Structures are given as structure tokens and as C-alpha cells.
mmCIF file of C-alpha atoms in Angstrom:
data_model
loop_
_atom_site.group_PDB
_atom_site.id
_atom_site.type_symbol
_atom_site.label_atom_id
_atom_site.label_comp_id
_atom_site.label_asym_id
_atom_site.label_seq_id
_atom_site.Cartn_x
_atom_site.Cartn_y
_atom_site.Cartn_z
ATOM 1 C CA MET A 277 -59.580 21.228 -44.718
ATOM 2 C CA ILE A 278 -56.471 20.345 -44.836
ATOM 3 C CA ARG A 279 -54.173 18.568 -41.736
ATOM 4 C CA LEU A 280 -50.811 18.418 -40.956
ATOM 5 C CA ILE A 281 -49.585 15.409 -38.198
ATOM 6 C CA THR A 282 -45.814 15.763 -37.945
ATOM 7 C CA ALA A 283 -43.789 12.283 -37.931
ATOM 8 C CA SER A 284 -43.460 13.171 -33.983
ATOM 9 C CA GLN A 285 -47.266 12.746 -33.502
ATOM 10 C CA ARG A 286 -47.241 9.280 -34.855
ATOM 11 C CA TYR A 287 -47.510 6.081 -32.170
ATOM 12 C CA GLU A 288 -43.994 5.067 -31.888
ATOM 13 C CA ALA A 289 -43.743 1.040 -30.310
ATOM 14 C CA GLN A 290 -41.049 -1.691 -29.700
ATOM 15 C CA VAL A 291 -42.709 -5.110 -29.543
ATOM 16 C CA GLU A 292 -40.165 -7.283 -27.914
ATOM 17 C CA GLY A 293 -37.171 -6.231 -29.456
ATOM 18 C CA TRP A 294 -37.372 -7.241 -32.943
ATOM 19 C CA LEU A 295 -40.510 -4.990 -34.306
ATOM 20 C CA ARG A 296 -39.982 -0.701 -34.504
ATOM 21 C CA SER A 297 -43.247 0.763 -35.612
ATOM 22 C CA HIS A 298 -45.258 4.194 -36.407
ATOM 23 C CA TYR A 299 -48.908 4.021 -36.051
ATOM 24 C CA LEU A 300 -51.016 6.476 -37.834
ATOM 25 C CA PHE A 301 -53.755 5.458 -36.470
ATOM 26 C CA SER A 302 -54.814 4.197 -33.332
ATOM 27 C CA PHE A 303 -53.811 0.396 -33.004
ATOM 28 C CA ALA A 304 -52.523 -2.573 -30.435
ATOM 29 C CA ASP A 305 -52.128 -0.224 -27.220
ATOM 30 C CA TYR A 306 -52.120 2.682 -28.971
ATOM 31 C CA TYR A 307 -55.818 4.255 -28.596
ATOM 32 C CA ASP A 308 -56.855 7.959 -29.561
ATOM 33 C CA PRO A 309 -61.161 7.987 -29.984
ATOM 34 C CA GLU A 310 -60.245 11.108 -32.391
ATOM 35 C CA ASN A 311 -57.470 8.895 -34.788
ATOM 36 C CA MET A 312 -59.414 5.924 -35.589
ATOM 37 C CA GLU A 313 -59.781 5.736 -39.004
ATOM 38 C CA PHE A 314 -59.551 7.864 -42.305
ATOM 39 C CA GLY A 315 -63.423 6.762 -44.086
ATOM 40 C CA PRO A 316 -62.561 2.651 -44.638
ATOM 41 C CA LEU A 317 -58.696 2.955 -44.058
ATOM 42 C CA ARG A 318 -58.225 1.831 -40.493
ATOM 43 C CA VAL A 319 -55.106 0.955 -40.181
ATOM 44 C CA PHE A 320 -51.723 2.408 -41.383
ATOM 45 C CA ASN A 321 -48.382 1.253 -39.747
ATOM 46 C CA ASP A 322 -44.639 2.012 -40.829
ATOM 47 C CA ASP A 323 -42.840 -1.549 -39.958
ATOM 48 C CA TYR A 324 -39.240 -2.243 -39.420
ATOM 49 C CA VAL A 325 -38.793 -6.251 -38.736
ATOM 50 C CA SER A 326 -35.314 -7.461 -37.192
ATOM 51 C CA PRO A 327 -33.506 -10.546 -38.715
ATOM 52 C CA ARG A 328 -34.864 -13.947 -38.277
ATOM 53 C CA SER A 329 -38.256 -12.880 -36.518
ATOM 54 C CA GLY A 330 -41.763 -11.420 -37.416
ATOM 55 C CA PHE A 331 -45.585 -11.280 -37.170
ATOM 56 C CA PRO A 332 -46.291 -15.342 -36.246
ATOM 57 C CA THR A 333 -49.880 -17.030 -37.271
ATOM 58 C CA HIS A 334 -52.757 -15.546 -35.962
ATOM 59 C CA PRO A 335 -56.364 -14.802 -37.342
ATOM 60 C CA HIS A 336 -58.009 -11.962 -39.135
ATOM 61 C CA SER A 337 -61.301 -11.681 -40.533
ATOM 62 C CA GLU A 338 -63.399 -8.919 -42.752
ATOM 63 C CA LEU A 339 -60.748 -7.153 -43.881
ATOM 64 C CA GLU A 340 -58.406 -5.951 -46.759
ATOM 65 C CA ILE A 341 -54.894 -6.077 -46.004
ATOM 66 C CA VAL A 342 -51.997 -4.503 -48.199
ATOM 67 C CA THR A 343 -48.285 -4.868 -47.970
ATOM 68 C CA ILE A 344 -45.843 -2.841 -49.106
ATOM 69 C CA VAL A 345 -42.318 -4.361 -49.014
ATOM 70 C CA LEU A 346 -39.810 -0.707 -49.655
ATOM 71 C CA SER A 347 -36.725 -3.323 -48.669
ATOM 72 C CA GLY A 348 -35.825 -6.728 -47.525
ATOM 73 C CA ASP A 349 -37.697 -10.348 -48.611
ATOM 74 C CA LEU A 350 -40.957 -10.753 -46.622
ATOM 75 C CA THR A 351 -42.105 -14.464 -45.994
ATOM 76 C CA HIS A 352 -46.089 -14.964 -46.547
ATOM 77 C CA LYS A 353 -47.302 -18.285 -44.984
ATOM 78 C CA ASP A 354 -51.577 -18.620 -44.180
ATOM 79 C CA ASN A 355 -53.817 -21.748 -43.943
ATOM 80 C CA ILE A 356 -55.277 -21.405 -47.478
ATOM 81 C CA GLY A 357 -52.060 -22.355 -48.937
ATOM 82 C CA ASN A 358 -50.107 -19.443 -50.010
ATOM 83 C CA GLU A 359 -46.094 -19.761 -49.111
ATOM 84 C CA THR A 360 -44.673 -16.465 -50.728
ATOM 85 C CA THR A 361 -41.233 -14.181 -50.391
ATOM 86 C CA VAL A 362 -42.564 -10.341 -51.160
ATOM 87 C CA SER A 363 -39.802 -8.299 -52.132
ATOM 88 C CA PRO A 364 -39.196 -4.408 -52.722
ATOM 89 C CA GLY A 365 -41.142 -3.240 -55.036
ATOM 90 C CA GLN A 366 -43.901 -5.661 -54.623
ATOM 91 C CA VAL A 367 -47.062 -5.701 -52.910
ATOM 92 C CA GLN A 368 -49.200 -8.384 -51.458
ATOM 93 C CA ARG A 369 -53.322 -7.869 -50.355
ATOM 94 C CA MET A 370 -55.132 -10.420 -48.727
ATOM 95 C CA THR A 371 -58.869 -10.128 -48.348
ATOM 96 C CA ALA A 372 -59.410 -11.482 -45.264
ATOM 97 C CA GLY A 373 -63.096 -12.265 -45.485
ATOM 98 C CA THR A 374 -64.714 -15.155 -43.490
ATOM 99 C CA GLY A 375 -60.766 -15.714 -42.137
ATOM 100 C CA VAL A 376 -58.085 -16.851 -42.226
ATOM 101 C CA SER A 377 -54.711 -17.353 -40.899
ATOM 102 C CA HIS A 378 -51.305 -15.936 -41.672
ATOM 103 C CA SER A 379 -47.577 -15.482 -40.764
ATOM 104 C CA GLU A 380 -45.509 -12.559 -42.188
ATOM 105 C CA THR A 381 -41.443 -13.075 -40.948
ATOM 106 C CA ASN A 382 -38.396 -12.246 -41.689
ATOM 107 C CA ASP A 383 -36.324 -15.016 -42.166
ATOM 108 C CA THR A 384 -33.161 -13.436 -43.459
ATOM 109 C CA ASP A 385 -30.302 -11.511 -41.644
ATOM 110 C CA ASP A 386 -31.089 -8.129 -43.118
ATOM 111 C CA GLU A 387 -34.059 -5.731 -41.378
ATOM 112 C CA ILE A 388 -36.939 -4.881 -43.097
ATOM 113 C CA HIS A 389 -38.875 -2.144 -43.996
ATOM 114 C CA LEU A 390 -42.544 -2.466 -44.630
ATOM 115 C CA LEU A 391 -46.281 -0.455 -44.842
ATOM 116 C CA GLN A 392 -49.232 -2.281 -44.052
ATOM 117 C CA LEU A 393 -52.273 -0.919 -44.287
ATOM 118 C CA TRP A 394 -55.953 -2.717 -43.372
ATOM 119 C CA PHE A 395 -59.366 -1.070 -45.027
ATOM 120 C CA MET A 396 -62.738 -1.797 -43.830
ATOM 121 C CA PRO A 397 -64.070 -3.735 -47.111
ATOM 122 C CA ASN A 398 -66.976 -2.882 -48.705
ATOM 123 C CA LYS A 399 -68.412 -6.086 -49.093
ATOM 124 C CA ARG A 400 -68.904 -8.764 -46.245
ATOM 125 C CA GLY A 401 -68.806 -12.794 -46.158
ATOM 126 C CA LEU A 402 -65.770 -13.494 -49.325
ATOM 127 C CA ALA A 403 -63.704 -16.237 -49.354
ATOM 128 C CA PRO A 404 -60.630 -15.616 -48.215
ATOM 129 C CA SER A 405 -57.880 -14.700 -51.243
ATOM 130 C CA TYR A 406 -54.450 -13.427 -51.827
ATOM 131 C CA GLU A 407 -52.033 -12.386 -54.236
ATOM 132 C CA VAL A 408 -48.586 -10.835 -54.799
ATOM 133 C CA MET A 409 -48.055 -8.272 -57.652
ATOM 134 C CA ASP A 410 -44.511 -6.620 -58.601
ATOM 135 C CA VAL A 411 -45.022 -3.760 -59.288
ATOM 136 C CA GLY A 412 -41.638 -1.859 -59.650
ATOM 137 C CA PHE A 413 -42.967 0.939 -58.078
ATOM 138 C CA LEU A 414 -39.380 1.379 -56.639
ATOM 139 C CA LYS A 415 -38.080 3.100 -60.093
ATOM 140 C CA ALA A 416 -41.080 5.848 -60.543
ATOM 141 C CA LYS A 417 -39.797 9.429 -61.446
ATOM 142 C CA ASP A 418 -41.708 12.190 -61.143
ATOM 143 C CA GLU A 419 -45.040 10.201 -60.845
ATOM 144 C CA LEU A 420 -47.427 7.888 -59.028
ATOM 145 C CA ILE A 421 -48.007 4.960 -59.366
ATOM 146 C CA PRO A 422 -51.311 2.479 -58.326
ATOM 147 C CA LEU A 423 -50.730 0.007 -55.612
ATOM 148 C CA VAL A 424 -53.530 -1.339 -55.248
ATOM 149 C CA THR A 425 -57.510 -0.176 -56.165
ATOM 150 C CA GLY A 426 -61.119 -1.021 -56.023
ATOM 151 C CA GLN A 427 -61.768 1.582 -58.280
ATOM 152 C CA LYS A 428 -62.596 -0.280 -61.771
ATOM 153 C CA VAL A 429 -61.313 2.566 -63.957
ATOM 154 C CA LEU A 430 -57.366 2.152 -63.372
ATOM 155 C CA GLU A 431 -56.702 -1.884 -65.357
ATOM 156 C CA ASP A 432 -53.231 -4.083 -64.367
ATOM 157 C CA VAL A 433 -53.494 -3.213 -60.313
ATOM 158 C CA THR A 434 -54.219 -5.313 -57.478
ATOM 159 C CA TYR A 435 -58.206 -5.234 -56.456
ATOM 160 C CA ILE A 436 -59.199 -4.885 -52.957
ATOM 161 C CA ASN A 437 -62.994 -4.609 -51.936
ATOM 162 C CA SER A 438 -63.041 -1.119 -51.056
ATOM 163 C CA ASN A 439 -63.449 1.814 -53.407
ATOM 164 C CA SER A 440 -59.953 2.813 -52.221
ATOM 165 C CA THR A 441 -57.007 3.556 -54.329
ATOM 166 C CA VAL A 442 -53.459 3.353 -52.640
ATOM 167 C CA TYR A 443 -50.959 5.088 -54.558
ATOM 168 C CA TYR A 444 -46.424 4.915 -54.229
ATOM 169 C CA GLY A 445 -45.158 8.838 -55.617
ATOM 170 C CA SER A 446 -41.857 10.352 -56.842
ATOM 171 C CA VAL A 447 -41.031 13.671 -57.204
ATOM 172 C CA SER A 448 -38.318 15.472 -57.958
ATOM 173 C CA GLN A 449 -37.387 19.161 -56.342
ATOM 174 C CA GLY A 450 -39.046 21.627 -58.501
ATOM 175 C CA GLU A 451 -41.198 19.476 -60.160
ATOM 176 C CA GLU A 452 -44.267 19.200 -59.517
ATOM 177 C CA ILE A 453 -47.364 16.375 -59.365
ATOM 178 C CA THR A 454 -51.769 17.478 -59.930
ATOM 179 C CA PHE A 455 -53.710 14.723 -58.358
ATOM 180 C CA ARG A 456 -57.047 15.310 -59.186
ATOM 181 C CA THR A 457 -60.044 13.739 -57.173
ATOM 182 C CA PHE A 458 -63.727 15.037 -55.718
ATOM 183 C CA LYS A 459 -65.241 16.825 -52.684
ATOM 184 C CA ILE A 460 -66.775 13.534 -51.956
ATOM 185 C CA ARG A 461 -63.506 12.295 -51.440
ATOM 186 C CA ARG A 462 -60.798 12.458 -49.014
ATOM 187 C CA THR A 463 -56.579 12.409 -49.252
ATOM 188 C CA LEU A 464 -53.769 11.016 -46.713
ATOM 189 C CA ILE A 465 -49.897 11.713 -48.180
ATOM 190 C CA TYR A 466 -47.329 10.009 -46.140
ATOM 191 C CA VAL A 467 -44.324 11.498 -46.617
ATOM 192 C CA LEU A 468 -41.772 8.558 -46.489
ATOM 193 C CA THR A 469 -38.504 10.140 -47.958
ATOM 194 C CA GLY A 470 -37.124 14.025 -48.531
ATOM 195 C CA SER A 471 -39.886 16.854 -48.523
ATOM 196 C CA LEU A 472 -43.296 18.103 -50.216
ATOM 197 C CA LEU A 473 -45.376 21.649 -50.512
ATOM 198 C CA VAL A 474 -49.063 20.079 -50.194
ATOM 199 C CA ASN A 475 -51.480 22.843 -51.496
ATOM 200 C CA ASN A 476 -48.914 25.221 -50.181
ATOM 201 C CA VAL A 477 -48.781 23.023 -46.777
ATOM 202 C CA GLU A 478 -45.144 21.811 -46.199
ATOM 203 C CA ALA A 479 -44.724 18.420 -44.986
ATOM 204 C CA ASP A 480 -41.288 16.455 -44.294
ATOM 205 C CA SER A 481 -40.044 13.089 -44.024
ATOM 206 C CA HIS A 482 -42.541 11.171 -42.354
ATOM 207 C CA ASP A 483 -45.198 13.568 -42.030
ATOM 208 C CA GLN A 484 -48.596 13.070 -42.935
ATOM 209 C CA ILE A 485 -51.254 15.061 -44.664
ATOM 210 C CA ARG A 486 -55.226 14.468 -44.637
ATOM 211 C CA LEU A 487 -56.942 16.304 -46.707
ATOM 212 C CA ASP A 488 -60.532 16.690 -47.217
ATOM 213 C CA GLU A 489 -63.047 18.413 -49.629
ATOM 214 C CA GLN A 490 -60.574 18.925 -52.339
ATOM 215 C CA GLU A 491 -60.978 18.607 -56.305
ATOM 216 C CA VAL A 492 -57.130 19.520 -56.759
ATOM 217 C CA ILE A 493 -54.236 18.381 -54.642
ATOM 218 C CA ALA A 494 -50.670 19.968 -55.856
ATOM 219 C CA ILE A 495 -47.929 17.981 -54.474
ATOM 220 C CA ARG A 496 -44.508 19.785 -55.282
ATOM 221 C CA GLY A 497 -41.257 18.382 -54.336
ATOM 222 C CA THR A 498 -39.111 21.156 -52.163
ATOM 223 C CA ALA A 499 -36.391 18.283 -52.037
ATOM 224 C CA ASP A 500 -36.199 15.010 -54.054
ATOM 225 C CA ALA A 501 -39.210 12.748 -51.765
ATOM 226 C CA THR A 502 -41.106 9.768 -51.793
ATOM 227 C CA PHE A 503 -44.760 9.115 -50.573
ATOM 228 C CA ILE A 504 -47.461 6.936 -50.128
ATOM 229 C CA LEU A 505 -50.805 8.462 -51.601
ATOM 230 C CA VAL A 506 -54.443 7.260 -50.254
ATOM 231 C CA ASP A 507 -57.584 7.997 -51.871
ATOM 232 C CA VAL A 508 -61.069 7.215 -50.222
ATOM 233 C CA PRO A 509 -64.650 7.511 -50.555
ATOM 234 C CA ALA A 510 -65.818 9.843 -47.194
ATOM 235 C CA LEU A 511 -68.757 7.028 -46.686
ATOM 236 C CA GLU A 512 -68.145 3.446 -47.860
ATOM 237 C CA ALA A 513 -71.201 1.406 -49.189
ATOM 238 C CA ASN A 514 -72.000 -1.445 -46.870
ATOM 239 C CA TYR A 515 -68.740 0.025 -43.850
#
């Protein structure tokens, strides 16, 4: 099954003048019982954070939280001793585990564009932990670059406690990338820029395609395009 969800079907949120966001799944004041999750992927938010603002300190538990910075510099602080700046091309992973409190703020005069994804973990009761990796994914050209993974077949990638992998993709107009998977897995593609033809389904900027029971996914650029591909199990142990 292949399902196209257009950009206009995303939920748009404005938070007190400092955050513009689009939610791909039910989140905060947006509730749709038919759009709660995608395998262990529970949250996928496309966020723009205004200068000198951000998410104040708040708690989380039993989540794998992935933050992908597309532009701007994000300041992270938490109660387990981490204080870092996450820049474009870098990926942040936080295992909330038994509980962590953190803030994510824009301490600059420029807007930040980031993506945040939450996964339900396949292991519970873990100690909280944190990692930032400079992946340099924004330099990608006609390739998929893994950003985080819980699949041990990939090396030198930030590890998450979910049998899932998040990729950043770039494809030029007229070029094609082939992604091979299994029918027991699910794939979500979110177009950041440009337009794609995914298994003969057209998708424009900010559209998403959700695919089930596929073995081969052909991603062709109908214009120069960038996108996020999330590969998840249909069912996750302990999920």
C-alpha cells in the first residue's frame, strides 16, 4: 500500500509567536486517532524556532528523541550534564529512558529550522543518555545518508534503541535512488525541497508518502530534491 499525504494535510501550529510547526502525527493540541504513529515512530515535527526563544526545560521518559538541524544553531541543555550547540548537518540523539529534563533554545538572532522525531524504544528502563554527531548530511548528492539507526548492519551512525533508521536523501532531477527493504517493514518519505516520483506516486515539497509491504522503493527526482526517509518495523519488540 502506498499513501500520499499532501503538505496541506499536515497540521499547522503556531505557539505564542515563537514557534511555527507542522505535525505529521497527532501531537499537543492536534489529535487524530487515525494518525497516531507509524510503527514505533510516534512524532515527526517540522519546526521553525524564532530568534531568542525556544523550548524551556521540560521532562521526558521512555522515548528516543532525534533532532535534525537543517539551518541555524540550536542550544541543548539537560540535567545529566550536557550543554551543546547543534549546527546544520549535525544530528542529536537523546535517550530519555527513566527520565531526563532538557531545553532546546535558539540563542541567536537567526531563525532555526529543525526536524524532531520521537520513537518508542524497544528497551525500557534505560539510563538517560545523549549524543551529537556531525554527519555532514547537507553535502549529500544523489544518495541516502543514514543519520541514526538501531539496525546494527550500519556502522559509524548514531545509535537509537529502536529497530529503525532515519536517512537524509538528495536526488537530482532525472536521477533515481533505489531503497531496498522488506515487506515486514514500513517506510515514510517526507519531501523537504523539490519534488519526487516514489514508486510512480508524485510528491511535492512537504508532501509525505507512507509505504507498506514494499520490497523496492524507487525514488526519482522530478526536480532537484531533498527528503527524509524513515525505515521502521511494522511491529517492534517491547513496543
